[in-house]
PDB file of C-alpha atoms in Angstrom:
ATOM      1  CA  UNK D   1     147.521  62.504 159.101  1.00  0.00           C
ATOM      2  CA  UNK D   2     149.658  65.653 158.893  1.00  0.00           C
ATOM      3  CA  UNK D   3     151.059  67.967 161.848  1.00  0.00           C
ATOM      4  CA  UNK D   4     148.701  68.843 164.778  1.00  0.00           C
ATOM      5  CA  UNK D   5     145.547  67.103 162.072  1.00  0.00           C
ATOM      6  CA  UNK D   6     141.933  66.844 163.238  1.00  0.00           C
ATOM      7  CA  UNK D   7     139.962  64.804 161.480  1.00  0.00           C
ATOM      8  CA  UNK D   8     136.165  65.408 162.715  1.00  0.00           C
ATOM      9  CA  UNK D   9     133.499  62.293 161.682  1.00  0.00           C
ATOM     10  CA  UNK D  10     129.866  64.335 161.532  1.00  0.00           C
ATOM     11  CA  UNK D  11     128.764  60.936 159.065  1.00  0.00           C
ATOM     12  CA  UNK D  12     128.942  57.127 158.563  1.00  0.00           C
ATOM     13  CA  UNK D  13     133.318  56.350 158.950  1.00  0.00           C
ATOM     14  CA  UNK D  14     133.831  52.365 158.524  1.00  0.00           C
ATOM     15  CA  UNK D  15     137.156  50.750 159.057  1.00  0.00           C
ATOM     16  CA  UNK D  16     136.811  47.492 158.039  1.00  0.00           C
ATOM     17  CA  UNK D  17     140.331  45.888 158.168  1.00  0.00           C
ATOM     18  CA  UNK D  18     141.767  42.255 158.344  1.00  0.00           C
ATOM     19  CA  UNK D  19     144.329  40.707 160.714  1.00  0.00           C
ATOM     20  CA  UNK D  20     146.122  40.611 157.215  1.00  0.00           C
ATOM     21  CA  UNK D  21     145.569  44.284 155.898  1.00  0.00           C
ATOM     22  CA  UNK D  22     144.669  46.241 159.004  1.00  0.00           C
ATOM     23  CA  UNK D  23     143.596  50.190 158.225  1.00  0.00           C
ATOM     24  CA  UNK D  24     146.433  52.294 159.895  1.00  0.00           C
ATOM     25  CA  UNK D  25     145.385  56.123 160.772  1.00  0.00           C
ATOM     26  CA  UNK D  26     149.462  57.217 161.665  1.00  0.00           C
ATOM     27  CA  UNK D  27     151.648  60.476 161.374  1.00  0.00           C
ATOM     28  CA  UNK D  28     152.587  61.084 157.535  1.00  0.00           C
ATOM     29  CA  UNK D  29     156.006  60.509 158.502  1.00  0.00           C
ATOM     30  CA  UNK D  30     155.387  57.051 159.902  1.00  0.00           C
ATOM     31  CA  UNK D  31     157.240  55.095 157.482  1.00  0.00           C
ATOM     32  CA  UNK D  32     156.473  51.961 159.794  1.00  0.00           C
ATOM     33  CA  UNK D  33     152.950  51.492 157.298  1.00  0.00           C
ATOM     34  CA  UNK D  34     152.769  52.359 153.563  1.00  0.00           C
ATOM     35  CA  UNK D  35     156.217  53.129 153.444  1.00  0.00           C
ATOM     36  CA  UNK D  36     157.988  56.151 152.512  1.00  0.00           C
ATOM     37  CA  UNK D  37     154.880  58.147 151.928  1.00  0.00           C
ATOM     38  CA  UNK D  38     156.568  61.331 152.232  1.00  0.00           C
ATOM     39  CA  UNK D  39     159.489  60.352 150.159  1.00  0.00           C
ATOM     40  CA  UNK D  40     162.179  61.855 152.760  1.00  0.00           C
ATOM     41  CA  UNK D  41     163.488  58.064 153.581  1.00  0.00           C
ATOM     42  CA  UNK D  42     164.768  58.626 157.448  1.00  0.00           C
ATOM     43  CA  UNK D  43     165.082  62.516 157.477  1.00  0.00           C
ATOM     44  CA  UNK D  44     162.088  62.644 159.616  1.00  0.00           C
ATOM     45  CA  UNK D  45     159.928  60.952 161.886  1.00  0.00           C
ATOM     46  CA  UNK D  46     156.703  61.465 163.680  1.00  0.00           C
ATOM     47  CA  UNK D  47     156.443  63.021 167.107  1.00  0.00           C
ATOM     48  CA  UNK D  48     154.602  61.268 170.087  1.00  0.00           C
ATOM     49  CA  UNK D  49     152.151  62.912 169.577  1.00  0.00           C
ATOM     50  CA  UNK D  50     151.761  64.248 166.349  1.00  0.00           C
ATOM     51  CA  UNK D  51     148.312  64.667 164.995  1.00  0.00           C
ATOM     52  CA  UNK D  52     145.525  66.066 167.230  1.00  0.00           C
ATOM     53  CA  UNK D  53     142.843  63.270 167.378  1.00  0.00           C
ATOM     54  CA  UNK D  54     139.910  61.646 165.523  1.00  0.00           C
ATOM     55  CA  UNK D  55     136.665  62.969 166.457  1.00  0.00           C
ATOM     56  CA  UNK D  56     133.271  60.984 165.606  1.00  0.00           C
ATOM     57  CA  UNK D  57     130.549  63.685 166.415  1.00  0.00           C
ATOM     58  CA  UNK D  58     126.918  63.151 167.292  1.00  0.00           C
ATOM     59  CA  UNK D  59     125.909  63.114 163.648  1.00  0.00           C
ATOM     60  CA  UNK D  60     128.023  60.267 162.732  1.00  0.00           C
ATOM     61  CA  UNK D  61     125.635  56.876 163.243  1.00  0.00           C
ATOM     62  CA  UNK D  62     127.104  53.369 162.695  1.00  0.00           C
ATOM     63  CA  UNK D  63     130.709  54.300 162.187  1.00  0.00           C
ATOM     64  CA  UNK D  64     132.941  50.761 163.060  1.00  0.00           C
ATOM     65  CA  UNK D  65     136.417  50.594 163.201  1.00  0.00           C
ATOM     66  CA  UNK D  66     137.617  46.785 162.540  1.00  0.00           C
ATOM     67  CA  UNK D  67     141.313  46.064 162.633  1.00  0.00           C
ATOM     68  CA  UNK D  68     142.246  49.553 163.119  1.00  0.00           C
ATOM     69  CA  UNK D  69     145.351  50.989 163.997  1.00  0.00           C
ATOM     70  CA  UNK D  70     145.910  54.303 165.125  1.00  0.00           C
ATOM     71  CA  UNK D  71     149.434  55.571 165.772  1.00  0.00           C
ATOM     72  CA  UNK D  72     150.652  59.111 166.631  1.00  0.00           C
ATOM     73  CA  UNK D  73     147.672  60.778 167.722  1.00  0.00           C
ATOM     74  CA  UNK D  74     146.501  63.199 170.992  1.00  0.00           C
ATOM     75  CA  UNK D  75     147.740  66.305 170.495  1.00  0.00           C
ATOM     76  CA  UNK D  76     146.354  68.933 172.951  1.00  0.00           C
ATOM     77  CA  UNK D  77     144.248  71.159 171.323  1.00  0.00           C
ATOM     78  CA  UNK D  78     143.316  73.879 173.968  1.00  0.00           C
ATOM     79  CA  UNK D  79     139.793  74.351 175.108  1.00  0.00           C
ATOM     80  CA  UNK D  80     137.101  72.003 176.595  1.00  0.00           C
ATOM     81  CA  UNK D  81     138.553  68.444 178.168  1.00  0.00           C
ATOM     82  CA  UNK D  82     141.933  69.821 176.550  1.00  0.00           C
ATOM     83  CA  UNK D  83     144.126  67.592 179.366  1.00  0.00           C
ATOM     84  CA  UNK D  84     142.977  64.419 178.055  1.00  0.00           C
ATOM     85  CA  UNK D  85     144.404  64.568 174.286  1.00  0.00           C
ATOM     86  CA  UNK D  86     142.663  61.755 173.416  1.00  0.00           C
ATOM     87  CA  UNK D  87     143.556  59.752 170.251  1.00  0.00           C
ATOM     88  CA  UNK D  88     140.272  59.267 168.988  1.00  0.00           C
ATOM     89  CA  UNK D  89     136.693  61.048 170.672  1.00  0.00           C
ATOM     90  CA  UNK D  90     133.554  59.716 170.526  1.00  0.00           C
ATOM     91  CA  UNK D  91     130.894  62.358 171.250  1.00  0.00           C
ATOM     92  CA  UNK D  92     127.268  61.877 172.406  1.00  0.00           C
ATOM     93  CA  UNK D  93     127.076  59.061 169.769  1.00  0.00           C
ATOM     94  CA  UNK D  94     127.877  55.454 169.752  1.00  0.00           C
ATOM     95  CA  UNK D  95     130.560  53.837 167.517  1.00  0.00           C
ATOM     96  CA  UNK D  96     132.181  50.270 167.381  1.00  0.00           C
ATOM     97  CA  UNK D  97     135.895  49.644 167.957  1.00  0.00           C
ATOM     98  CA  UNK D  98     136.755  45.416 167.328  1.00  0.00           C
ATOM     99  CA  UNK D  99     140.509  44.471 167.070  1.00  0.00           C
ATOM    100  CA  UNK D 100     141.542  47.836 167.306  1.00  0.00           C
ATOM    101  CA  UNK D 101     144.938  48.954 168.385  1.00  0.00           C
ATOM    102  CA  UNK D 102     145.995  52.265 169.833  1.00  0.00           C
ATOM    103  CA  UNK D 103     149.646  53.017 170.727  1.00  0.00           C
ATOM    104  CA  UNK D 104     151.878  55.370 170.436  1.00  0.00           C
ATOM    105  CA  UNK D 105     149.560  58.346 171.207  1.00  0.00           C
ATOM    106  CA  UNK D 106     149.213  61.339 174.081  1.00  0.00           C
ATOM    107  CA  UNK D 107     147.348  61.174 176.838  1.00  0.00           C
ATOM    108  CA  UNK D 108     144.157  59.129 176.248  1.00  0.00           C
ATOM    109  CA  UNK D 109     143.755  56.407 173.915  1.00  0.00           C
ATOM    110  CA  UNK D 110     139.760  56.215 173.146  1.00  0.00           C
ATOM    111  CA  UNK D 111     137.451  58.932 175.245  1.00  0.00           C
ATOM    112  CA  UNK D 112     133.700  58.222 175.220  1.00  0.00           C
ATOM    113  CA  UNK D 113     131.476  61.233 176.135  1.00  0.00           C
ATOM    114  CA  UNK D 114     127.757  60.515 176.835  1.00  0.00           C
ATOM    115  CA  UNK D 115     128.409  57.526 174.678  1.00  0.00           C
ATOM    116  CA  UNK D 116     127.041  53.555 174.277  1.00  0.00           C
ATOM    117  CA  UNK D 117     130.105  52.510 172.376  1.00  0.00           C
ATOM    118  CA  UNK D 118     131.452  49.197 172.473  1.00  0.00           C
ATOM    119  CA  UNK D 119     135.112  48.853 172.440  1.00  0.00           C
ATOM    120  CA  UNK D 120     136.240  45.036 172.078  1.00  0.00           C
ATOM    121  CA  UNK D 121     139.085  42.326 171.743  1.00  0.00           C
ATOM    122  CA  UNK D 122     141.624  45.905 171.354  1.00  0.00           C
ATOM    123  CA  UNK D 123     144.755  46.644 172.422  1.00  0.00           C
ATOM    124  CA  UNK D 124     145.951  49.498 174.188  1.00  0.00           C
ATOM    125  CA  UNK D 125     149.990  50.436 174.512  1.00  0.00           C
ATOM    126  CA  UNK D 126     151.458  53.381 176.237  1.00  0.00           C
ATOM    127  CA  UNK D 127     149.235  56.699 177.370  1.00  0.00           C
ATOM    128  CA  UNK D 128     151.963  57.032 180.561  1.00  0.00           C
ATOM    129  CA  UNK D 129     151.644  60.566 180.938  1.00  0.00           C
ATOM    130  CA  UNK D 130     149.310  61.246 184.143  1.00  0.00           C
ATOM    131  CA  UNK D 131     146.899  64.470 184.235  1.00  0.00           C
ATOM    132  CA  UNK D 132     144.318  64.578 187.294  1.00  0.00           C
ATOM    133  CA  UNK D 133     142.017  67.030 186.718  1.00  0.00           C
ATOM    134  CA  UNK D 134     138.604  68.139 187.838  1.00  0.00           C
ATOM    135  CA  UNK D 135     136.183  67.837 186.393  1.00  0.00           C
ATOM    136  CA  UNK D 136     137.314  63.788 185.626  1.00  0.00           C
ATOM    137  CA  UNK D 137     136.985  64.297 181.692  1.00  0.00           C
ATOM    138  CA  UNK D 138     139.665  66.253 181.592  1.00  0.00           C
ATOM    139  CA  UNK D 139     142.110  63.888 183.053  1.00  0.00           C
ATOM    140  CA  UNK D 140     144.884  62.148 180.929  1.00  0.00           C
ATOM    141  CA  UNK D 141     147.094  59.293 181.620  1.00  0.00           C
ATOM    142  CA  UNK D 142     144.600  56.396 181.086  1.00  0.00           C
ATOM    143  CA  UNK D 143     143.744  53.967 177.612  1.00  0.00           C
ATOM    144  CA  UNK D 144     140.237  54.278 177.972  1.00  0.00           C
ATOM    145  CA  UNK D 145     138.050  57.524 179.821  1.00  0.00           C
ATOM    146  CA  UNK D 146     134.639  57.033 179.861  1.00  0.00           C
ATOM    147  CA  UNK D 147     132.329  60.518 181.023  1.00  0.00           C
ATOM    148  CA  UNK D 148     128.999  59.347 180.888  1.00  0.00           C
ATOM    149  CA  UNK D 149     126.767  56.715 179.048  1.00  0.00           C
ATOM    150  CA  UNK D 150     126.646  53.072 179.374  1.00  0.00           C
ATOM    151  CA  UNK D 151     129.617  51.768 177.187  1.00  0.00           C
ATOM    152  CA  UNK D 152     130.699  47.926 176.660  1.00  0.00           C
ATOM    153  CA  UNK D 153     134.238  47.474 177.320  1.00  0.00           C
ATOM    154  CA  UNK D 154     135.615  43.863 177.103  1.00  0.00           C
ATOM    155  CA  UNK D 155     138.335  41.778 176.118  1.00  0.00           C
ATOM    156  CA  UNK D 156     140.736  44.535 175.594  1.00  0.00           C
ATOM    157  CA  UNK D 157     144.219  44.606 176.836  1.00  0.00           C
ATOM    158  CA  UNK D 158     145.987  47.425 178.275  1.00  0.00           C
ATOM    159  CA  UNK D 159     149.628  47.927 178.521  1.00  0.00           C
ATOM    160  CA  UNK D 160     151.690  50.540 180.415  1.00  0.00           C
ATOM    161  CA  UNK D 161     148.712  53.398 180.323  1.00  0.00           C
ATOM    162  CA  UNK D 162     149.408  54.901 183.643  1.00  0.00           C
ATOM    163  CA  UNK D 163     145.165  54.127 185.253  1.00  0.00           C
ATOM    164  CA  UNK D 164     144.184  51.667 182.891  1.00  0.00           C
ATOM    165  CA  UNK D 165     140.743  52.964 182.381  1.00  0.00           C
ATOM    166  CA  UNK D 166     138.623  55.663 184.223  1.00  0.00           C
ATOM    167  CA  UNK D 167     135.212  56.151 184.348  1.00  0.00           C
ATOM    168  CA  UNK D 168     133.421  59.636 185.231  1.00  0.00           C
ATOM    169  CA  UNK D 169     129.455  59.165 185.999  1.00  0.00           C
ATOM    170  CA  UNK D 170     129.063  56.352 183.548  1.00  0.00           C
ATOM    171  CA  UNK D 171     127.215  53.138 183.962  1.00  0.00           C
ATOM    172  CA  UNK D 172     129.631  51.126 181.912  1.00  0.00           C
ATOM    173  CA  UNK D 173     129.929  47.015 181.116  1.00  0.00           C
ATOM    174  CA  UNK D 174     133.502  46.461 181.617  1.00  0.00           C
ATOM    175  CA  UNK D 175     134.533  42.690 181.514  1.00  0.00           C
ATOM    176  CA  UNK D 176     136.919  40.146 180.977  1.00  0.00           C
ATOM    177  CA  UNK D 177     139.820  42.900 179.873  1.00  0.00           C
ATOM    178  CA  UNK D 178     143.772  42.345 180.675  1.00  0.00           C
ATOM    179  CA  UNK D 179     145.275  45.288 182.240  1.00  0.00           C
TER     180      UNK D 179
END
């Protein structure tokens, strides 16, 4: 995704990677995956972070992410839960994350509003930079924020994000995960 890049879901959005051939969401400067996309060879590299965040919206229904990587995201964007800069949003909809992988990023890895996502077998690296804030949405710091609804989160592990996972008036089913 290019500089300071939103890229809002309001439909069906299915990732459906391998272990082999994973689908990688990254900075356009990432030369990491896919190479020298921007044909600059080192001149420039992304910034942690560099694009603003993935949102799936309450019209998007179904959307899966399998073998997903997402790299360089969670740029504040000013407004409403601004402090959390989450990498990718799910809003007042449910969406499936298996074998996903979110590191190098901002503040959040995966925020669920109002939302019965389940998030499995992922892997969360990084997300070190703590924001406390009332109301608990708006917080940053932490892999996985949960504000509401009854998510599944299980088998994931979580590396180096500064709380791990935080949960805000949610009934979530959290099990099993390696922080």
């Amino acid at each position: 995704l290019g500089y300071d890049a939103t890229l809002s879901i309001e439909g069906l959005i299915r990732a459906l990677g391998t272990v082999a051939a994973p689908v990688v969401i990254t900075a356009f400067g990432d030369d990491a995956y896919g190479g020298d996309t921007n044909q600059d060879a080192t001149a420039t590299t992304p910034t942690v972070p560099f694009w603003k965040r993935i949102e799936i919206l309450p019209t998007s229904v179904g959307s899966e992410f399998h073998h997903a990587l997402f790299r360089f995201g969670g740029t504040r964007s000013g407004g409403t839960y601004d402090h959390s800069a989450p990498v990718v949003s799910v809003e007042n909809t449910s969406a499936l994350f298996d074998h996903a992988a979110f590191e190098t990023g901002g503040k959040t890895g995966l925020r669920l509003m109002s939302s019965n996502s389940v998030v499995r077998d992922s892997e969360f690296y990084g997300f070190t930079e703590a924001v406390l804030s009332v109301p608990c949405e708006q917080s940053g710091g932490q892999a996985i924020l949960v504000s509401g609804g009854s998510p599944t989160v299980e088998r994931n592990t979580i590396d180096g994000a500064y709380y791990g996972m935080r949960f805000c008036v949610a009934t979530p089913v959290v099990r099993n995960n390696t922080i």
